[in-house]
Structures are given as C-alpha cells and as structure tokens.
Tab-separated table of C-alpha atoms in Angstrom:
chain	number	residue	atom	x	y	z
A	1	UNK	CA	77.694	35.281	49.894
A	2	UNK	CA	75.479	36.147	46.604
A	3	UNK	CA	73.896	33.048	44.855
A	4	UNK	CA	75.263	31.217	41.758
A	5	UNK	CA	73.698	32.102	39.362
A	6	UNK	CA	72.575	29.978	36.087
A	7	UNK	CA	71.415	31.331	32.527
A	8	UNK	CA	68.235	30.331	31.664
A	9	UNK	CA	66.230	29.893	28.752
A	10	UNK	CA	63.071	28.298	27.727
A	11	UNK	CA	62.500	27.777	23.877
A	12	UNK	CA	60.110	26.360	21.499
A	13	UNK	CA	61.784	24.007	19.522
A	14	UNK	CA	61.007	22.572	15.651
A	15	UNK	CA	58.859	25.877	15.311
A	16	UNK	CA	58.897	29.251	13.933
A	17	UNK	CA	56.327	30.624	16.258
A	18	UNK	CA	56.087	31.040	19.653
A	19	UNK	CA	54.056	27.794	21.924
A	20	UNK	CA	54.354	26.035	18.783
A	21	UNK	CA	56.908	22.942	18.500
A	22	UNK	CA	58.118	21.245	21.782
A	23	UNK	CA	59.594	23.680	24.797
A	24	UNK	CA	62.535	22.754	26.705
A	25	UNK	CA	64.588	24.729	28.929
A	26	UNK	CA	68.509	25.552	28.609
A	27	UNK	CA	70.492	26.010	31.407
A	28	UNK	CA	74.482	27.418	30.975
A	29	UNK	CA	76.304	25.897	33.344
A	30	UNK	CA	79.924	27.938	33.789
A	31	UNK	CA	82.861	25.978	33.242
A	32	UNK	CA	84.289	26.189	36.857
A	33	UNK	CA	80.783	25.378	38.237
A	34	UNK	CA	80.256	21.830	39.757
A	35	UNK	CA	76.481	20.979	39.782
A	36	UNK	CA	75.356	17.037	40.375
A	37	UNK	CA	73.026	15.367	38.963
A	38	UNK	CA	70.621	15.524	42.304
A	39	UNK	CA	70.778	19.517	41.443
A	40	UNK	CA	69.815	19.332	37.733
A	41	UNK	CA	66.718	16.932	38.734
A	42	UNK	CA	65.731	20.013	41.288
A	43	UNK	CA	65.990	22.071	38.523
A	44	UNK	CA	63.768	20.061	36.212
A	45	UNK	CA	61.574	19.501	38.426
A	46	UNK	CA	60.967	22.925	39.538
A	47	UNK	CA	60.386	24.003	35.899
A	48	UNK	CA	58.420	21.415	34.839
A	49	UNK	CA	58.955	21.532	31.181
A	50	UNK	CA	59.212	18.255	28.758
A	51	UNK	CA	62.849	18.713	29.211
A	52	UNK	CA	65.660	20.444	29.917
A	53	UNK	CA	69.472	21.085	28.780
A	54	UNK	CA	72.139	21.526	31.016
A	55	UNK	CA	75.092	22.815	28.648
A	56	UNK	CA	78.374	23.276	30.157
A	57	UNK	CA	81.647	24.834	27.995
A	58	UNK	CA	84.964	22.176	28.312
A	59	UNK	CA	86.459	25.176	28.508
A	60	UNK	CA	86.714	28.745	30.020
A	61	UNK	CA	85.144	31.016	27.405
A	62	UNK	CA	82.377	29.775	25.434
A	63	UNK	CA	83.875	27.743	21.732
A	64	UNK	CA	83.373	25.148	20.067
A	65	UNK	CA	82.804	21.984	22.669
A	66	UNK	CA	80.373	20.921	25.399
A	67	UNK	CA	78.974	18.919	27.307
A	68	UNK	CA	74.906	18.518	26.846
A	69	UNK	CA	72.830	16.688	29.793
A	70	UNK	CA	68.828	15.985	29.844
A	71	UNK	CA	66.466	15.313	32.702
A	72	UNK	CA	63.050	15.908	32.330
A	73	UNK	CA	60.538	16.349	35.535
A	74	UNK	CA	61.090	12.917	36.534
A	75	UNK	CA	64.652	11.361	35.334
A	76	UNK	CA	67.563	12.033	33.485
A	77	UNK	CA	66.802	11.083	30.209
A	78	UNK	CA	69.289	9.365	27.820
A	79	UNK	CA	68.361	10.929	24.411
A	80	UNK	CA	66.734	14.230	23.577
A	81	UNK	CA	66.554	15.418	20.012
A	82	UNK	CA	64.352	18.736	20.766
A	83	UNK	CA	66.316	19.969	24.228
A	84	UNK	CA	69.654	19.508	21.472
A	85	UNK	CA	68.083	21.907	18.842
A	86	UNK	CA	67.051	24.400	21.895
A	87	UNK	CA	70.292	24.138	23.263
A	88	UNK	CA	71.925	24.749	19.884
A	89	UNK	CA	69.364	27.814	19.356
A	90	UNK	CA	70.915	29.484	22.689
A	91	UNK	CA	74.586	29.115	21.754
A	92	UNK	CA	74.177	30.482	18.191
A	93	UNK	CA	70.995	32.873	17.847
A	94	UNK	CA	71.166	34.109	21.151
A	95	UNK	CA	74.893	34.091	22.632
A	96	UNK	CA	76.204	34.569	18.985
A	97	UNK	CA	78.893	32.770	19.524
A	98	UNK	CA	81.779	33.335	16.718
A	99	UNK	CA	81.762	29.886	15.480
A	100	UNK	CA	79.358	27.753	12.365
A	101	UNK	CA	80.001	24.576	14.572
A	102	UNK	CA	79.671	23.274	18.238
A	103	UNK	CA	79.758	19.656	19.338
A	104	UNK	CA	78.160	18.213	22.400
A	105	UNK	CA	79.681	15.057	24.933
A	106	UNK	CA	76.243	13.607	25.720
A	107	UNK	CA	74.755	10.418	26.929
A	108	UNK	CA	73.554	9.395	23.457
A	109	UNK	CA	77.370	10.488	22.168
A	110	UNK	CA	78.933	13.205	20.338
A	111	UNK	CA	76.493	15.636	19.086
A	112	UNK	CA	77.599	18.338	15.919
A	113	UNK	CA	75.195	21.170	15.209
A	114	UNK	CA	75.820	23.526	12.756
A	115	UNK	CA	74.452	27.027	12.092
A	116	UNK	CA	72.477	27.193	9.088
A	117	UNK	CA	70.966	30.278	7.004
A	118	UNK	CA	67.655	31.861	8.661
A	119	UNK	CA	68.376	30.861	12.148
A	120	UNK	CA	68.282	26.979	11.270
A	121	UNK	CA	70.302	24.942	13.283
A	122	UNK	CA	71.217	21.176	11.890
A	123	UNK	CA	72.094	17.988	14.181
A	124	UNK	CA	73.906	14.886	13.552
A	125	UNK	CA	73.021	12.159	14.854
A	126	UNK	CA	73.725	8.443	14.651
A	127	UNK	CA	70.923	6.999	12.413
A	128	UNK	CA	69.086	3.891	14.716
A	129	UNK	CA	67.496	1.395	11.942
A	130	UNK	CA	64.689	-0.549	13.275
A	131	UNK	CA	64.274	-3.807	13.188
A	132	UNK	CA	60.435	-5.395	12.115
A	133	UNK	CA	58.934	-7.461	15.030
A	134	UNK	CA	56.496	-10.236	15.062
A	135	UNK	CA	53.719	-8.630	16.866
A	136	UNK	CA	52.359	-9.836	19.839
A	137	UNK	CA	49.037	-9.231	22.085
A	138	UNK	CA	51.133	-6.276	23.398
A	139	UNK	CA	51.914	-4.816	20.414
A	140	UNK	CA	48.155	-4.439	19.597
A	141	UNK	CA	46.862	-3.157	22.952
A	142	UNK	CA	49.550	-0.067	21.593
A	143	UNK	CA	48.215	-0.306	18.371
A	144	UNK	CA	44.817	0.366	19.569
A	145	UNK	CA	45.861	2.767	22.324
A	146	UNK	CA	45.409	5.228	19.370
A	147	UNK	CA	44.039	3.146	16.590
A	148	UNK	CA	40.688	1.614	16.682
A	149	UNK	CA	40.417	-2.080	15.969
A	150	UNK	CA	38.409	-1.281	13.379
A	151	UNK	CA	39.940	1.618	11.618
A	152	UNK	CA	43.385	-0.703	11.866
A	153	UNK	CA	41.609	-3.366	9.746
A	154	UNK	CA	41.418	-1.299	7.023
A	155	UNK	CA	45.021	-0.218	7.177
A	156	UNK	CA	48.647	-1.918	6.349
A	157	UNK	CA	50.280	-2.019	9.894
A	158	UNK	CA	53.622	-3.332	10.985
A	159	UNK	CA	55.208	-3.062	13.638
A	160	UNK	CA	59.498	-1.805	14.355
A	161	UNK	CA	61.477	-1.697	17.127
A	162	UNK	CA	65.207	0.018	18.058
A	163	UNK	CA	67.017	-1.198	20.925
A	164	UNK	CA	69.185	2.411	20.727
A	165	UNK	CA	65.939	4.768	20.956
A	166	UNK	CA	63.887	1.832	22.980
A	167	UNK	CA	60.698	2.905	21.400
A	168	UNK	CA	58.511	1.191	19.514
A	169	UNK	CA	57.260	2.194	15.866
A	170	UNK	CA	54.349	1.159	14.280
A	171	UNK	CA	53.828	2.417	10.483
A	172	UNK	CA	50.374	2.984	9.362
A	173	UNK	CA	49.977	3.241	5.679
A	174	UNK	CA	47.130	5.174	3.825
A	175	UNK	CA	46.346	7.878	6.678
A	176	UNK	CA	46.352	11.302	6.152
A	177	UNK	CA	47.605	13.661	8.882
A	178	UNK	CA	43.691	14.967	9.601
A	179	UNK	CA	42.976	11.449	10.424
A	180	UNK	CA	46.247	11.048	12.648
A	181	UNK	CA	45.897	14.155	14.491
A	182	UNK	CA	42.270	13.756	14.894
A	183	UNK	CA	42.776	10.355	16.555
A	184	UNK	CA	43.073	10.222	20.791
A	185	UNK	CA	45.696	8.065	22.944
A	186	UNK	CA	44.702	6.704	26.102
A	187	UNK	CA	46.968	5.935	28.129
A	188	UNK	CA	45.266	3.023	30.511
A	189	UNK	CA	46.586	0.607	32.721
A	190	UNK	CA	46.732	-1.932	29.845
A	191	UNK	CA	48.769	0.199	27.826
A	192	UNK	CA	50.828	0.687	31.179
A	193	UNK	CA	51.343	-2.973	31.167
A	194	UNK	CA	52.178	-3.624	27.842
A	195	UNK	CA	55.007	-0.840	27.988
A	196	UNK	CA	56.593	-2.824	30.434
A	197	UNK	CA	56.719	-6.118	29.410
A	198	UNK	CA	57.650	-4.949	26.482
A	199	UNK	CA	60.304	-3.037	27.910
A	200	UNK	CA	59.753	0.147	25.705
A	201	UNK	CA	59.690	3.579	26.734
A	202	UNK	CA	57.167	4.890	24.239
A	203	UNK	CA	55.549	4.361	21.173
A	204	UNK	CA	56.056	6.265	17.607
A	205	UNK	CA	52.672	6.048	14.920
A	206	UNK	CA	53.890	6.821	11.721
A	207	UNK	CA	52.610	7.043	8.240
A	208	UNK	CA	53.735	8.602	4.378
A	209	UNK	CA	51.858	11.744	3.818
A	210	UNK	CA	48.778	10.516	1.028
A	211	UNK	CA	47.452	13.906	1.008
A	212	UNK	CA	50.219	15.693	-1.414
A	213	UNK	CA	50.509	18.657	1.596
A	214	UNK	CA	54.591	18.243	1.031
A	215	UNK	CA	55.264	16.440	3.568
A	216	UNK	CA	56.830	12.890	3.094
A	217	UNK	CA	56.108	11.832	6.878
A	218	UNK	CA	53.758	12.658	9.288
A	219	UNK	CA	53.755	11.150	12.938
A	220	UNK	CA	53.124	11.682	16.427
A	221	UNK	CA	54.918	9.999	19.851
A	222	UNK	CA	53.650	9.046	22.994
A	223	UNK	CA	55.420	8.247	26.152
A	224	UNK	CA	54.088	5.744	28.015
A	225	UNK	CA	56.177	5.501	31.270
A	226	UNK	CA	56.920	9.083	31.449
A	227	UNK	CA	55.325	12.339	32.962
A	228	UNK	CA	54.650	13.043	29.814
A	229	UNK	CA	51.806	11.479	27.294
A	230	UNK	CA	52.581	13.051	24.247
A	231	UNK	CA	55.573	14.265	22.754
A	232	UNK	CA	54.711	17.317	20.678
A	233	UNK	CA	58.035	16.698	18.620
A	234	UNK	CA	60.380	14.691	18.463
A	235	UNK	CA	63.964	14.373	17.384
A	236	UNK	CA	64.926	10.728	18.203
A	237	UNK	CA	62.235	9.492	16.669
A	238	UNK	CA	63.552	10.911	13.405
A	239	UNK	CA	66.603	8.871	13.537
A	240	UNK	CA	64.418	5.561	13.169
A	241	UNK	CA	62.013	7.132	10.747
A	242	UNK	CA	64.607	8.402	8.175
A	243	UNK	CA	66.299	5.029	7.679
A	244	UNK	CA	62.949	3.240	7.682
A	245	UNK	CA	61.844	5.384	4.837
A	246	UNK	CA	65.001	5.142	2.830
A	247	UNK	CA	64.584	1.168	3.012
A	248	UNK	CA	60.949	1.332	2.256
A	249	UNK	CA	60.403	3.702	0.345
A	250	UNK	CA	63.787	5.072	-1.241
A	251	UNK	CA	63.713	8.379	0.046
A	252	UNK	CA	67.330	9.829	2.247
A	253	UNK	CA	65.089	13.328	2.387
A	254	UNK	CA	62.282	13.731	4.519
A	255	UNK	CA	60.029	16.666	4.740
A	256	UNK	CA	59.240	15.542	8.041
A	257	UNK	CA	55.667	16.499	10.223
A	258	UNK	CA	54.638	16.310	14.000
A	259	UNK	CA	50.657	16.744	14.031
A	260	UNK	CA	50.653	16.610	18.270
A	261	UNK	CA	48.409	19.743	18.724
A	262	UNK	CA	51.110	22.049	18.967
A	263	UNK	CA	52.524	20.409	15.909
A	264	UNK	CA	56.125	20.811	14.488
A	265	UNK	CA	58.131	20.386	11.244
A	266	UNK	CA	61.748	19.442	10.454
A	267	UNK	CA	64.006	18.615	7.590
A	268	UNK	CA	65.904	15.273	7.957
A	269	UNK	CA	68.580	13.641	5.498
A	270	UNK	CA	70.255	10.073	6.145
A	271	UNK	CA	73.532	10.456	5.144
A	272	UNK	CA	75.149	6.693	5.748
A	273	UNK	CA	75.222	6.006	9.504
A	274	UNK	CA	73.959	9.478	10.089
A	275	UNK	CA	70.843	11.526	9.994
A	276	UNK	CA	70.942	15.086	9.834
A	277	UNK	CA	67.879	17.040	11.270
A	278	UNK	CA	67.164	20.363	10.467
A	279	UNK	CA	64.689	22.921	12.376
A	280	UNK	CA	64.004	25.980	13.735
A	281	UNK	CA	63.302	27.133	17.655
A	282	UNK	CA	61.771	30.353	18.920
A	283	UNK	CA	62.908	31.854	22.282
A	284	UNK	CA	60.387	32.423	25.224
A	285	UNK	CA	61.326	33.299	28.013
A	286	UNK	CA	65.364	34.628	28.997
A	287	UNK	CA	66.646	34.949	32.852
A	288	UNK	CA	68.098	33.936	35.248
A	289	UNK	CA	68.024	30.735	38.294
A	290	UNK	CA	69.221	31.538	41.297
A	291	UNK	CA	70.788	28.309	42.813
C-alpha cells in the first residue's frame, strides 16, 4: 500500500523576508484522515521547528472551517499566535482558497483570520488583560535573567501576570529597542526554579518605543520551561500587551516590534474583548511527509 501522505509547509511568520520572523511548520491534514496526537508529536519532533500546525478541513473540500492543533518539539502547546498566522498564510496565499475568511476550533478557542490586501493575514483573538503582581524574590531573579541589577535601578519596572497566556510580563520603561536587543538572557538553574514556583511558562520584557522609530512597543519573550529560549515572535504575547497599553497608555493601536535577532513586526488593534493582529509570513520550504 503507498504511504499517506501529508502537505507540508514551513513558513516564516510576522516577516516579509525569508529566515526573518518566527518559522513554524503547517501540516494539512485531509478530512477523512485520523492522526493522534502521539503522531503529530512524531511529527514535531522530527522537524524540530518552534512549532507546528496541524490544520484539518471539518469538511471534505477545503472552506471556510477548521480545526488548528500545536505541538512544538516537546508538547502540545495550548496557544500559538505565530503557527496561526503560518497556518492562515498556507490556506490563503498558497492554496488560494475562494474565501476572505476561515475560522479555526483550537485549544485556545475559535480562531477568525481574514485575508487582507498585500498578502496580510489578520487574527482575532480573545484579548488576556494582565493583572499587576506584588513582586517577589522570584520575580527579580526573571527580572535580572535579562536585566542587570543595576541597569533595572535606573528604570520604572513592574511586574503583570495572565492566568490565560501563563506568562509573566514585566514592563520596562525608558529603553530603547538597541538597548533591549543588545541585552542577553540566561537561562540558569535559578531562573529554572523561579519558573516553577511561579508556575509560569515564560517571561515577556516589554517597553514603549522612546526612540520615535514608529513603533509604539518593542519586546522580546523567553521560554523558560521549553526547548526553546527565545521566542523570535510572538503572537500571544500581543494579546496581553495591547490591553496593557490601552490602560496605560491610551493607545487600542499598536505598531508592534519583536527585536529577538531574527526580529519581527505586527500590527495589533484591541477592539473590546478582542485583539486583532495583523502580519505578514514568507514561505520556505513546500512538500510533502510521508507518514
């Protein structure tokens, strides 16, 4: 009998240009296939990327509805903003398909994304508030994971947390994005430790852009129980830093910037108890897994 076989795609995601952005693979799964979730972690592990998207139609011939899965390397993973844009990338840039709107069934809910002008694809998610927390010794081995006691001194720090994204975000005021990309996370045992008892799964450093280079946020992500330290961009993150901003600082637009050294960019509007991001993705590599 000749293999199943799977569609498969690995983008670039919150880029224009290629090994720019975050890269996550996209696997079709066809409607009448059964895979299990053992399968899809054999999968992701094999390809070893950040993440990847298992999209499956609810129906026959490729439309409107689906239903979006993550796992990266390790685990299945219950929110993915990036994998969603990559995924949404495959159905409309490169499938075509004959329709402006698609929703996904996934973990973190349903998912619309839209088809925008130049190739832009727009999610809606749920918007996740944060909540400011009293900060504890914890909180500051974090802090200083990437921030030197001494450079934090001289900074207005404080410290949010989301139950829904289970990451915690510390805001950094008055740092420009040289300074923030410049900086290095380590990742020790201590920082292992505090992750735990904390009970976080990674931490978000965020700060307004000072230097007038149109952006309105700059920020970087690092995952500290994962396979992976840094998160070179990062969707859910964006749903705590839009209504964070809006509270703060008035603002329901952001002109939003990952500095992680491949960096990325994305457009991302609160709209109530939603926030829409907007971004681009840039296809690698097309094919096919035999399974």
């Amino acid at each position: 009998m000749a293999p199943s076989v799977l569609r498969l795609f690995i983008v670039d995601a919150f880029t224009n240009k290629a090994f720019g952005g975050n890269a996550a693979g996209v696997v079709i799964v066809p409607h009448w296939r059964d895979i299990d979730n053992s399968t899809m972690q054999s999968i992701s592990s094999e390809l070893n990327l950040p993440m990847t998207a298992f999209v499956r139609p609810t129906t026959k011939e490729l439309g409107k509805a689906y239903t979006l899965l993550w796992f990266n390397a390790v685990e299945k993973v219950a929110f993915c903003g990036h994998a969603t844009l990559a995924a949404g990338h495959v159905l409309f840039n490169i499938l075509d398909l004959g329709v402006d709107t698609i929703e996904f069934d996934s973990p973190a809910g349903l998912v619309q994304a839209c088809r925008g002008g130049g190739g832009n694809i727009t999610l809606c998610f749920s918007s996740n508030p944060p909540e400011q927390v009293q900060p504890t010794d914890s909180h500051y081995v974090l802090l200083h994971a990437l921030v030197s006691e001494q450079l934090a001194a001289s900074r207005k720090i404080s410290f949010y947390y989301s139950r829904a994204v289970n990451d915690l975000l510390i805001l950094i005021e008055n740092m420009e994005e040289q300074e923030l990309a410049s900086l290095e996370f380590y990742n020790s045992a201590e920082v292992v430790a505090a992750s735990k008892e904390l009970g976080i799964r990674g931490v978000i450093y965020v700060t307004p852009d000072v230097s007038h280079g149109g952006n309105d946020s700059i920020a970087r992500v690092f995952n500290t129980g994962s396979f992976v330290k840094e998160d070179q961009v990062t969707g859910s993150a964006h749903t705590m830093i839009a209504p964070l901003f809006n509270t703060l600082f008035g603002k329901s637009t952001l002109q939003a910037r990952q500095c992680s050294p491949r960096g990325g960019d994305m457009k991302v509007d609160l709209h109530g108890n939603s926030v829409l991001i907007t971004g681009s993705a840039v296809t690698i590599v097309e094919g096919s897994l035999l399974s």
